[in-house]
Tab-separated table of C-alpha atoms in Angstrom:
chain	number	residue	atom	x	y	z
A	152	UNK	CA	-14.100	-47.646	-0.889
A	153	UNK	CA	-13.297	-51.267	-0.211
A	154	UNK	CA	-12.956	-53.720	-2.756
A	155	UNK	CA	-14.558	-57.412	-1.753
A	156	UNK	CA	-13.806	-60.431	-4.546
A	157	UNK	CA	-15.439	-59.084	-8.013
A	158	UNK	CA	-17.236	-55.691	-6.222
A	159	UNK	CA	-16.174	-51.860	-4.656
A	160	UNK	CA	-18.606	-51.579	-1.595
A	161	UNK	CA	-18.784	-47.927	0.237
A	162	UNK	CA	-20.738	-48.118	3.591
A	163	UNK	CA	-21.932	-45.071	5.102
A	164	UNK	CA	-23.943	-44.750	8.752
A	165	UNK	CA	-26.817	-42.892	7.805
A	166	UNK	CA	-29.242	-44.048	10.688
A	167	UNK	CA	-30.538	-40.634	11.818
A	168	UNK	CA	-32.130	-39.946	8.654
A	169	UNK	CA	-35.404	-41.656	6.937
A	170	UNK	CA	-35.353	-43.127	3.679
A	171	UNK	CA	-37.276	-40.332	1.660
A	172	UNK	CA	-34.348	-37.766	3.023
A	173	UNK	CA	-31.043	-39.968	1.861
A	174	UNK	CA	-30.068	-38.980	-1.739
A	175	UNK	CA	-27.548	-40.923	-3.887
A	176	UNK	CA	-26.008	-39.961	-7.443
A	177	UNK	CA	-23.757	-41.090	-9.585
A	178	UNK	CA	-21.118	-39.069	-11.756
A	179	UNK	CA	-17.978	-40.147	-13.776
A	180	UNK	CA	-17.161	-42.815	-11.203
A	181	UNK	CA	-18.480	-40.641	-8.442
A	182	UNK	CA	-20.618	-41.618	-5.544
A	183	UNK	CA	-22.051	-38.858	-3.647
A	184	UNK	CA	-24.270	-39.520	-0.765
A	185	UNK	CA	-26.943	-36.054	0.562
A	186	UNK	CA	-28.995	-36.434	3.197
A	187	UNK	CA	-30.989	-33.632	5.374
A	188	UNK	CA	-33.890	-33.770	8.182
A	189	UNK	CA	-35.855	-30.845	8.364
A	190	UNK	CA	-37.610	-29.698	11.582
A	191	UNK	CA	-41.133	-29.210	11.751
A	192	UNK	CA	-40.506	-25.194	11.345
A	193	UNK	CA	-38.963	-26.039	7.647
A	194	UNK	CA	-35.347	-25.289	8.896
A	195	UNK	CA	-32.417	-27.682	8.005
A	196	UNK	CA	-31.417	-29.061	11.638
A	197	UNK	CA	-29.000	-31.991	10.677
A	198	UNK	CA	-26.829	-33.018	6.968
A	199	UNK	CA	-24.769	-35.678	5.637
A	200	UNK	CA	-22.644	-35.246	2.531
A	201	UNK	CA	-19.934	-37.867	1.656
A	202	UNK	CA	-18.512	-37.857	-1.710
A	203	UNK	CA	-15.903	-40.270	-3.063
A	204	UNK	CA	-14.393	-41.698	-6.255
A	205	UNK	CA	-14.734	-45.594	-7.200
A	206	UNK	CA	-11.692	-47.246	-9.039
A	207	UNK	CA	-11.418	-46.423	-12.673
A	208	UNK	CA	-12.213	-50.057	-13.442
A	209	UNK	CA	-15.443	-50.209	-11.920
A	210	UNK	CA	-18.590	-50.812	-13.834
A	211	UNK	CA	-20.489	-47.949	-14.004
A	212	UNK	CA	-23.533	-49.235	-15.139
A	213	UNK	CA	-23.247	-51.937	-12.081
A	214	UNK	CA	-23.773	-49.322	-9.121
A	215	UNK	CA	-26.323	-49.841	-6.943
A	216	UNK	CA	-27.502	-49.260	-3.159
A	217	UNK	CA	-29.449	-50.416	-0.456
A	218	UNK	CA	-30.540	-49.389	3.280
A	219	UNK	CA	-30.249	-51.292	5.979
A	220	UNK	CA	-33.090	-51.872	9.041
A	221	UNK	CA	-30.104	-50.439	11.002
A	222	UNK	CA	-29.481	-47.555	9.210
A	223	UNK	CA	-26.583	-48.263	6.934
A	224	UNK	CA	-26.347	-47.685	3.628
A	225	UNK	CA	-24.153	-49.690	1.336
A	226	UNK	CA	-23.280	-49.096	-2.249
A	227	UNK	CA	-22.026	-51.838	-4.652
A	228	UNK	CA	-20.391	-51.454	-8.163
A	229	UNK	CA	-18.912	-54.793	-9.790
A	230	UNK	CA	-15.106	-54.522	-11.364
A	231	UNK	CA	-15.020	-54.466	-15.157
């Protein structure tokens, strides 16, 4: 988690999946990032979990994401 003027920002390289397979929640000041492809045959054949806590003055109304052409996905949450 890095912290950039009024915002936390998490950044997470998530360019071997496609959009529909990236999942993002939010918890009690957690971010936790799920993603899986799944092979033609049905079976699981690569993950991504990252889980991490924002500062306790972060907004947590404020978080939000977005995905990159290049694969990244960054998360934003304002400071309170």
């Amino acid at each position: 988690v890095g912290a950039q003027g009024d915002t936390y920002q998490v950044v997470a390289d998530v360019s071997q999946f496609e959009p529909p397979d990236i999942v993002v929640t939010t918890s009690n000041c957690h971010v936790a990032i799920q993603a899986e492809k799944v092979a033609e045959d049905g079976t699981i054949c690569d993950t991504f979990t990252h889980k991490c806590q924002l500062p306790e003055d972060t907004d947590p109304l404020s978080v939000s994401c977005a995905l990159t052409e290049a694969g990244t996905l960054v998360i934003t949450a304002r400071r309170r």
